[in-house]
Amino acid sequence: MRKSFVNNPKPILAAVIRERTPRDAIAEIKNYAIHGAKGADLHLSCLDKQYQNIESIGQIVNQSPLPILGLNYNQNPDWSVFETSEEERVALLMMAIDAGAAGVDIQGYTYDRFSHKAFREEFSHLDYSFIKNKPREVVVDPKIIEKQCDLIEQIHFKGAEVLLSNHLLIPMKTDELVELCLFLEQRKPDMIKIVASSETDEDMLECFKSMLTIKKEIKTPVTLFCNGATGPLTRIINPMLGGCLVFTSDGFNARSNFTQLDLQTIKQVLDGVEKLTL
């Protein structure tokens, strides 16, 4: 029976897995589970090519105590990036679903690689507040949106879940983020992830305000946090304000994202806050 990633108590402490072999991935997931993680983000592209198949991914899924969300960011374990067609990138995600994964991360630029790096200028005239600063990974092309909706529908038909992720990497105002979430929600994902930018204390406070407002106005679970100079606190505070996901490292190594939180530390923080509010 397929596990659910979404139907965990929020915020979900997510293990980030960037291993090359099924055995290494399984070992990492088991350690994360012991230390309190409730779900695993499996970076499929980090698996060696010989393991990028249903049998090997299924081995990880079947031996994992945690529900698995498959990701494909076209990254190697050392963070170098390689190119494939969007059809090839999506095919690996679908392979994870066929192997039994709880769900997959569908990036906002899916089927529109140009939008991964820059907003498409031909759509800058559209009357959406979130377009003003031309965020990357935000697709407003109706043809691309239709393809994404069809993909999400296929995934749901197979009984799996979808995280729709968008790495804007610019500061955003609360009204812009709320409108963006409402716009993305129309594609019917099960969760939405937004990574903005925070370079000043004012940006950070705006992100806190945005998370509180999103919690009230958006039905779909949303995780919102920022990169940038004042971004780290948004990864800690926003899960307390209604964010649905926390991406963690169980200790750090050369494959880790150093901006992510240490699992055991953030678990202690969240558990402590919960006790204080009882």
Coordinates of N, CA and C in Angstrom, one line a residue, residues 3-195:
K3 N 2.3 4.7 0.8 CA 2.3 5.6 2.0 C 1.9 7.0 1.5
S4 N 1.4 7.8 2.5 CA 1.1 9.2 2.2 C 2.2 10.1 2.8
F5 N 2.7 11.0 2.0 CA 3.6 12.1 2.5 C 2.9 13.2 3.1
V6 N 1.8 13.6 2.5 CA 1.0 14.8 2.9 C 0.3 14.6 4.2
N7 N -0.2 13.4 4.5 CA -1.1 13.2 5.6 C -0.3 12.9 6.9
N8 N 0.8 13.7 7.1 CA 1.5 13.7 8.3 C 1.2 14.9 9.1
P9 N 1.3 14.8 10.5 CA 1.1 16.1 11.2 C 2.1 17.1 10.8
K10 N 1.6 18.4 10.7 CA 2.4 19.5 10.2 C 3.1 20.2 11.4
P11 N 4.3 20.8 11.2 CA 5.1 20.7 9.9 C 5.8 19.3 9.8
I12 N 6.0 18.8 8.6 CA 6.6 17.6 8.3 C 8.1 17.8 8.3
L13 N 8.8 17.1 9.1 CA 10.3 17.1 9.1 C 10.8 16.2 8.0
A14 N 11.3 16.7 6.9 CA 11.7 16.0 5.7 C 13.2 15.7 5.7
A15 N 13.5 14.5 5.5 CA 14.9 14.1 5.3 C 15.3 14.4 3.8
V16 N 16.4 15.0 3.6 CA 16.9 15.2 2.2 C 18.0 14.2 1.9
I17 N 17.7 13.3 0.9 CA 18.5 12.2 0.6 C 19.2 12.4 -0.8
R18 N 20.5 12.5 -0.8 CA 21.3 12.7 -2.0 C 22.4 11.6 -2.1
E19 N 22.0 10.4 -2.1 CA 22.9 9.3 -2.2 C 23.0 8.6 -3.5
R20 N 24.1 7.9 -3.8 CA 24.4 7.3 -5.1 C 23.8 5.9 -5.3
T21 N 23.6 5.2 -4.2 CA 23.2 3.8 -4.3 C 21.9 3.6 -3.4
P22 N 21.1 2.6 -3.7 CA 20.0 2.2 -2.9 C 20.3 1.9 -1.5
R23 N 21.4 1.2 -1.3 CA 21.8 0.8 0.1 C 22.1 2.0 0.9
D24 N 22.9 3.0 0.3 CA 23.3 4.2 1.0 C 22.0 5.0 1.3
A25 N 21.1 5.1 0.4 CA 19.9 5.9 0.6 C 19.0 5.3 1.7
I26 N 18.9 3.9 1.7 CA 18.1 3.3 2.8 C 18.7 3.5 4.1
A27 N 20.1 3.4 4.2 CA 20.7 3.7 5.5 C 20.5 5.1 6.0
E28 N 20.6 6.1 5.1 CA 20.3 7.5 5.5 C 18.9 7.7 6.0
I29 N 18.0 7.1 5.2 CA 16.5 7.2 5.6 C 16.3 6.6 7.0
K30 N 16.9 5.5 7.2 CA 16.7 4.8 8.5 C 17.2 5.7 9.7
N31 N 18.4 6.3 9.5 CA 19.0 7.2 10.5 C 18.1 8.4 10.7
Y32 N 17.6 9.0 9.6 CA 16.7 10.1 9.7 C 15.4 9.7 10.5
A33 N 14.9 8.6 10.2 CA 13.7 8.1 10.9 C 13.9 8.0 12.4
I34 N 15.1 7.4 12.8 CA 15.4 7.3 14.2 C 15.5 8.6 14.9
H35 N 15.9 9.6 14.2 CA 16.1 11.0 14.7 C 14.9 11.9 14.6
G36 N 13.8 11.4 14.1 CA 12.6 12.1 14.1 C 12.0 12.6 12.8
A37 N 12.6 12.3 11.7 CA 12.0 12.7 10.4 C 10.7 12.0 10.1
K38 N 9.8 12.6 9.4 CA 8.5 12.0 9.1 C 8.3 11.7 7.6
G39 N 9.3 12.2 6.8 CA 9.2 11.9 5.3 C 10.6 12.1 4.7
A40 N 10.8 11.6 3.5 CA 12.1 11.6 2.9 C 12.0 12.2 1.5
D41 N 12.8 13.2 1.2 CA 13.0 13.8 -0.2 C 14.1 13.0 -0.8
L42 N 13.8 12.2 -1.8 CA 14.8 11.4 -2.5 C 15.2 12.0 -3.8
H43 N 16.4 12.5 -3.9 CA 16.9 13.1 -5.1 C 17.3 12.0 -6.1
L44 N 16.4 11.8 -7.0 CA 16.5 10.6 -8.0 C 17.8 10.8 -8.9
S45 N 18.1 12.0 -9.2 CA 19.2 12.3 -10.2 C 20.5 12.0 -9.5
C46 N 20.6 11.9 -8.2 CA 21.8 11.7 -7.5 C 22.2 10.2 -7.5
L47 N 21.2 9.3 -7.7 CA 21.4 7.9 -7.8 C 22.3 7.7 -9.1
D48 N 23.2 6.8 -9.0 CA 24.0 6.4 -10.1 C 23.1 5.9 -11.2
K49 N 23.4 6.1 -12.5 CA 22.6 5.7 -13.6 C 22.0 4.3 -13.5
Q50 N 22.9 3.4 -13.1 CA 22.5 2.0 -13.0 C 21.3 1.7 -12.0
Y51 N 21.1 2.7 -11.1 CA 20.0 2.6 -10.1 C 18.8 3.4 -10.4
Q52 N 18.8 4.1 -11.5 CA 17.7 5.0 -11.9 C 16.7 4.1 -12.7
N53 N 16.1 3.2 -12.0 CA 15.1 2.3 -12.6 C 14.1 1.9 -11.5
I54 N 13.0 1.3 -12.0 CA 11.9 1.0 -11.1 C 12.3 0.0 -10.0
E55 N 13.1 -1.0 -10.4 CA 13.5 -2.0 -9.4 C 14.3 -1.4 -8.3
S56 N 15.3 -0.6 -8.6 CA 16.2 0.0 -7.6 C 15.5 1.0 -6.7
I57 N 14.7 1.9 -7.4 CA 13.9 2.9 -6.6 C 12.9 2.1 -5.7
G58 N 12.3 1.1 -6.2 CA 11.3 0.3 -5.5 C 12.0 -0.3 -4.2
Q59 N 13.2 -0.7 -4.4 CA 14.0 -1.3 -3.2 C 14.1 -0.3 -2.1
I60 N 14.4 1.0 -2.5 CA 14.4 2.1 -1.5 C 13.1 2.3 -0.8
V61 N 12.1 2.4 -1.7 CA 10.7 2.7 -1.2 C 10.2 1.6 -0.2
N62 N 10.5 0.3 -0.6 CA 10.0 -0.8 0.2 C 10.7 -1.0 1.5
Q63 N 11.9 -0.5 1.6 CA 12.7 -0.7 2.8 C 12.7 0.6 3.6
S64 N 12.1 1.6 3.1 CA 12.0 2.9 3.9 C 10.9 2.9 4.9
P65 N 11.2 3.3 6.1 CA 10.2 3.5 7.2 C 9.4 4.7 7.0
L66 N 9.8 5.6 6.0 CA 9.2 6.9 5.8 C 8.6 7.0 4.4
P67 N 7.5 7.8 4.3 CA 7.0 8.0 2.9 C 8.0 8.8 2.1
I68 N 8.1 8.5 0.8 CA 9.2 9.1 0.0 C 8.5 10.0 -1.1
L69 N 9.1 11.2 -1.2 CA 8.8 12.1 -2.2 C 10.0 12.2 -3.2
G70 N 9.7 11.8 -4.5 CA 10.8 11.8 -5.4 C 11.0 13.2 -6.0
L71 N 12.3 13.6 -6.2 CA 12.7 14.8 -6.8 C 13.6 14.6 -8.0
N72 N 13.6 15.4 -9.0 CA 14.6 15.3 -10.0 C 15.0 16.8 -10.4
Y73 N 16.0 17.3 -9.8 CA 16.5 18.6 -10.2 C 17.7 18.6 -11.1
N74 N 17.9 17.5 -11.8 CA 19.0 17.3 -12.7 C 20.4 17.7 -12.1
Q75 N 20.5 17.3 -10.8 CA 21.8 17.5 -10.1 C 22.5 16.2 -9.8
N76 N 23.8 16.3 -9.8 CA 24.7 15.2 -9.3 C 24.9 15.3 -7.8
P77 N 25.4 14.3 -7.2 CA 25.6 14.4 -5.7 C 26.5 15.5 -5.3
D78 N 27.5 15.9 -6.2 CA 28.4 17.0 -5.9 C 27.8 18.4 -6.3
W79 N 26.5 18.5 -6.6 CA 25.8 19.7 -6.9 C 26.0 20.2 -8.3
S80 N 26.8 19.5 -9.1 CA 26.9 19.9 -10.5 C 25.6 19.6 -11.2
V81 N 25.3 20.4 -12.2 CA 24.0 20.3 -12.9 C 24.2 19.7 -14.3
F82 N 23.3 18.9 -14.8 CA 23.4 18.4 -16.1 C 22.1 18.6 -16.8
E83 N 22.1 18.5 -18.1 CA 20.9 18.8 -18.9 C 20.2 17.6 -19.5
T84 N 18.9 17.5 -19.4 CA 18.1 16.5 -20.1 C 16.9 17.2 -20.7
S85 N 16.1 16.6 -21.5 CA 14.9 17.1 -21.9 C 13.9 17.1 -20.8
E86 N 12.9 17.9 -20.8 CA 11.9 17.9 -19.7 C 11.2 16.5 -19.7
E87 N 11.0 15.9 -20.9 CA 10.3 14.6 -21.0 C 11.1 13.6 -20.2
E88 N 12.5 13.6 -20.4 CA 13.3 12.7 -19.7 C 13.3 12.9 -18.2
R89 N 13.3 14.2 -17.8 CA 13.3 14.6 -16.4 C 12.0 14.1 -15.7
V90 N 10.9 14.3 -16.4 CA 9.6 13.9 -15.8 C 9.5 12.4 -15.8
A91 N 10.0 11.7 -16.8 CA 10.0 10.3 -16.9 C 10.6 9.6 -15.6
L92 N 11.7 10.2 -15.1 CA 12.3 9.6 -13.9 C 11.4 9.8 -12.7
L93 N 10.7 11.0 -12.6 CA 9.7 11.2 -11.6 C 8.6 10.2 -11.6
M94 N 8.1 9.9 -12.8 CA 7.0 8.9 -13.0 C 7.5 7.5 -12.6
M95 N 8.8 7.3 -12.9 CA 9.3 6.0 -12.5 C 9.3 5.8 -11.0
A96 N 9.5 6.9 -10.3 CA 9.5 6.8 -8.8 C 8.0 6.5 -8.3
I97 N 7.1 7.1 -9.0 CA 5.7 6.8 -8.6 C 5.3 5.3 -8.9
D98 N 5.8 4.8 -10.1 CA 5.5 3.4 -10.4 C 6.2 2.5 -9.5
A99 N 7.3 3.0 -8.9 CA 8.0 2.2 -7.9 C 7.4 2.2 -6.5
G100 N 6.4 3.0 -6.4 CA 5.6 3.0 -5.1 C 5.8 4.3 -4.2
A101 N 6.6 5.3 -4.7 CA 6.8 6.5 -3.9 C 5.5 7.1 -3.6
A102 N 5.5 7.8 -2.4 CA 4.2 8.5 -2.0 C 3.9 9.6 -3.0
G103 N 4.9 10.3 -3.5 CA 4.6 11.4 -4.4 C 5.9 11.9 -5.0
V104 N 5.7 13.0 -5.7 CA 6.9 13.7 -6.4 C 6.8 15.2 -6.3
D105 N 7.9 15.8 -6.5 CA 8.1 17.2 -6.5 C 8.0 17.7 -8.0
I106 N 7.0 18.4 -8.3 CA 6.9 18.9 -9.7 C 7.3 20.4 -9.6
Q107 N 8.4 20.7 -10.2 CA 8.9 22.1 -10.2 C 8.1 23.0 -11.0
G108 N 8.0 24.3 -10.6 CA 7.2 25.2 -11.2 C 7.5 25.5 -12.7
Y109 N 8.7 25.2 -13.1 CA 9.1 25.4 -14.5 C 8.9 24.2 -15.4
T110 N 8.3 23.1 -14.8 CA 8.2 21.9 -15.6 C 7.6 22.1 -17.0
Y111 N 8.2 21.6 -18.0 CA 7.9 21.7 -19.4 C 8.2 23.1 -20.0
D112 N 8.9 23.9 -19.2 CA 9.3 25.3 -19.7 C 10.7 25.6 -19.1
R113 N 11.8 25.0 -19.6 CA 13.1 25.1 -19.1 C 13.6 26.6 -19.0
F114 N 13.1 27.4 -19.9 CA 13.6 28.8 -19.9 C 13.2 29.5 -18.6
S115 N 12.0 29.1 -18.1 CA 11.5 29.8 -16.9 C 12.3 29.3 -15.6
H116 N 13.1 28.3 -15.8 CA 14.0 27.9 -14.6 C 15.0 29.0 -14.3
K117 N 15.4 29.8 -15.3 CA 16.4 30.8 -15.1 C 15.9 32.2 -15.1
A118 N 14.7 32.4 -15.8 CA 14.2 33.8 -15.9 C 12.8 33.8 -16.3
F119 N 12.1 34.9 -15.9 CA 10.7 35.0 -16.2 C 10.6 35.3 -17.7
R120 N 9.6 34.7 -18.4 CA 9.4 35.0 -19.8 C 8.7 36.3 -20.1
E121 N 9.5 37.2 -20.7 CA 9.1 38.6 -20.9 C 7.8 38.8 -21.6
E122 N 7.5 37.9 -22.5 CA 6.3 38.0 -23.3 C 5.0 38.0 -22.5
F123 N 5.1 37.5 -21.2 CA 4.0 37.5 -20.4 C 4.0 38.5 -19.3
S124 N 4.9 39.5 -19.4 CA 5.1 40.5 -18.3 C 3.9 41.5 -18.3
H125 N 3.1 41.5 -19.3 CA 2.0 42.4 -19.4 C 0.8 41.9 -18.6
L126 N 0.8 40.7 -18.2 CA -0.4 40.1 -17.5 C -0.6 40.7 -16.1
D127 N -1.9 40.8 -15.7 CA -2.2 41.6 -14.6 C -2.2 40.7 -13.3
Y128 N -1.0 40.3 -12.9 CA -0.8 39.5 -11.7 C 0.3 40.3 -10.9
S129 N 0.0 40.5 -9.6 CA 0.9 41.3 -8.8 C 2.3 40.6 -8.7
F130 N 2.3 39.3 -8.7 CA 3.5 38.5 -8.5 C 4.5 38.6 -9.7
I131 N 4.0 39.1 -10.8 CA 4.8 39.2 -12.0 C 5.7 40.4 -12.0
K132 N 5.4 41.4 -11.2 CA 6.0 42.7 -11.2 C 7.6 42.6 -11.1
N133 N 8.1 41.7 -10.3 CA 9.5 41.6 -10.1 C 10.1 40.4 -10.9
K134 N 9.3 39.8 -11.8 CA 9.7 38.8 -12.7 C 10.4 37.6 -12.0
P135 N 9.7 36.9 -11.2 CA 10.3 35.8 -10.5 C 10.6 34.6 -11.4
R136 N 11.7 33.9 -11.2 CA 12.0 32.7 -11.9 C 11.1 31.6 -11.5
E137 N 11.0 30.6 -12.3 CA 10.2 29.3 -12.1 C 8.7 29.6 -11.9
V138 N 8.2 30.8 -12.3 CA 6.8 31.0 -12.3 C 6.3 31.0 -13.7
V139 N 5.4 30.0 -14.0 CA 4.9 29.8 -15.4 C 3.5 30.4 -15.5
V140 N 3.3 31.2 -16.4 CA 1.9 31.8 -16.6 C 1.4 31.5 -18.0
D141 N 2.2 30.8 -18.8 CA 1.8 30.4 -20.2 C 0.7 29.3 -20.1
P142 N -0.5 29.6 -20.6 CA -1.6 28.7 -20.5 C -1.4 27.3 -21.1
K143 N -0.6 27.2 -22.1 CA -0.3 25.9 -22.7 C 0.6 25.1 -21.8
I144 N 1.6 25.7 -21.1 CA 2.4 25.0 -20.2 C 1.6 24.6 -19.0
I145 N 0.8 25.5 -18.5 CA 0.0 25.2 -17.3 C -0.9 24.0 -17.6
E146 N -1.5 24.0 -18.8 CA -2.4 22.8 -19.1 C -1.6 21.5 -19.1
K147 N -0.3 21.5 -19.6 CA 0.5 20.3 -19.5 C 0.8 19.9 -18.1
Q148 N 1.1 20.9 -17.3 CA 1.3 20.6 -15.9 C 0.1 20.0 -15.2
C149 N -1.0 20.6 -15.5 CA -2.3 20.1 -14.9 C -2.6 18.7 -15.3
D150 N -2.3 18.4 -16.6 CA -2.5 17.0 -17.1 C -1.5 16.0 -16.3
L151 N -0.3 16.5 -16.1 CA 0.7 15.7 -15.4 C 0.2 15.4 -14.0
I152 N -0.2 16.5 -13.3 CA -0.7 16.3 -11.9 C -1.9 15.4 -11.8
E153 N -2.7 15.5 -12.8 CA -3.9 14.6 -12.9 C -3.5 13.1 -13.1
Q154 N -2.5 12.9 -13.9 CA -1.9 11.5 -14.1 C -1.4 11.0 -12.8
I155 N -0.7 11.8 -12.1 CA -0.1 11.4 -10.8 C -1.1 11.1 -9.8
H156 N -2.1 11.9 -9.7 CA -3.3 11.6 -8.8 C -4.0 10.4 -9.2
F157 N -4.1 10.1 -10.5 CA -4.8 8.9 -11.0 C -4.1 7.7 -10.5
K158 N -2.8 7.8 -10.4 CA -2.0 6.6 -9.9 C -2.0 6.5 -8.4
G159 N -2.7 7.4 -7.7 CA -2.8 7.4 -6.2 C -1.6 8.1 -5.5
A160 N -0.9 8.9 -6.2 CA 0.3 9.5 -5.6 C 0.0 11.0 -5.4
E161 N 1.0 11.7 -4.7 CA 0.8 13.1 -4.3 C 1.8 14.0 -5.0
V162 N 1.5 15.3 -5.0 CA 2.3 16.3 -5.7 C 2.6 17.5 -4.8
L163 N 3.9 17.8 -4.8 CA 4.4 19.0 -4.2 C 4.8 19.9 -5.4
L164 N 4.2 21.1 -5.5 CA 4.5 22.0 -6.6 C 5.4 23.0 -6.1
S165 N 6.7 23.0 -6.5 CA 7.7 23.9 -5.9 C 8.2 25.0 -6.8
N166 N 8.4 26.1 -6.2 CA 8.8 27.3 -7.0 C 9.9 28.0 -6.3
H167 N 11.1 28.1 -6.9 CA 12.3 28.8 -6.3 C 12.3 30.2 -6.9
L168 N 11.7 31.2 -6.3 CA 11.6 32.5 -6.9 C 12.9 33.3 -6.8
L169 N 13.5 33.1 -5.6 CA 14.8 33.7 -5.2 C 14.8 35.2 -5.4
I170 N 13.7 35.9 -5.1 CA 13.6 37.3 -5.0 C 12.7 37.6 -3.8
P171 N 12.8 38.8 -3.2 CA 11.9 39.2 -2.1 C 10.5 39.4 -2.7
M172 N 9.5 39.0 -1.9 CA 8.1 39.2 -2.4 C 7.2 39.7 -1.3
K173 N 6.3 40.6 -1.6 CA 5.3 41.1 -0.6 C 4.2 40.1 -0.3
T174 N 3.6 40.3 0.8 CA 2.5 39.4 1.2 C 1.4 39.2 0.2
D175 N 0.9 40.3 -0.3 CA -0.2 40.2 -1.3 C 0.2 39.5 -2.6
E176 N 1.5 39.7 -3.0 CA 2.0 39.0 -4.1 C 2.1 37.5 -3.9
L177 N 2.6 37.1 -2.7 CA 2.7 35.7 -2.4 C 1.3 35.0 -2.3
V178 N 0.4 35.7 -1.7 CA -1.0 35.1 -1.6 C -1.6 34.9 -2.9
E179 N -1.4 35.9 -3.8 CA -2.0 35.8 -5.2 C -1.3 34.7 -5.9
L180 N 0.0 34.5 -5.7 CA 0.8 33.4 -6.4 C 0.3 32.1 -5.9
C181 N 0.1 32.0 -4.6 CA -0.4 30.7 -4.0 C -1.8 30.4 -4.6
L182 N -2.7 31.3 -4.7 CA -4.0 31.1 -5.2 C -3.9 30.7 -6.7
F183 N -3.0 31.3 -7.4 CA -2.7 31.0 -8.8 C -2.2 29.5 -9.0
L184 N -1.3 29.1 -8.1 CA -0.7 27.8 -8.2 C -1.7 26.7 -7.7
E185 N -2.5 27.1 -6.8 CA -3.5 26.2 -6.2 C -4.5 25.7 -7.2
Q186 N -4.7 26.5 -8.3 CA -5.6 26.0 -9.4 C -5.2 24.8 -10.1
R187 N -3.9 24.5 -10.0 CA -3.3 23.3 -10.6 C -3.6 22.0 -9.8
K188 N -4.1 22.2 -8.6 CA -4.5 21.1 -7.7 C -3.4 20.3 -7.2
P189 N -2.3 20.9 -6.8 CA -1.2 20.1 -6.1 C -1.7 19.8 -4.7
D190 N -1.0 18.9 -4.0 CA -1.3 18.5 -2.7 C -0.6 19.4 -1.7
M191 N 0.5 20.0 -2.1 CA 1.3 20.9 -1.3 C 2.0 21.9 -2.2
I192 N 2.3 23.1 -1.7 CA 3.0 24.1 -2.5 C 4.2 24.5 -1.7
K193 N 5.3 24.6 -2.4 CA 6.6 25.1 -1.8 C 7.1 26.3 -2.5
I194 N 7.4 27.4 -1.8 CA 7.9 28.6 -2.3 C 9.1 29.0 -1.6
V195 N 10.2 29.2 -2.4 CA 11.5 29.7 -1.8 C 11.7 31.1 -2.4

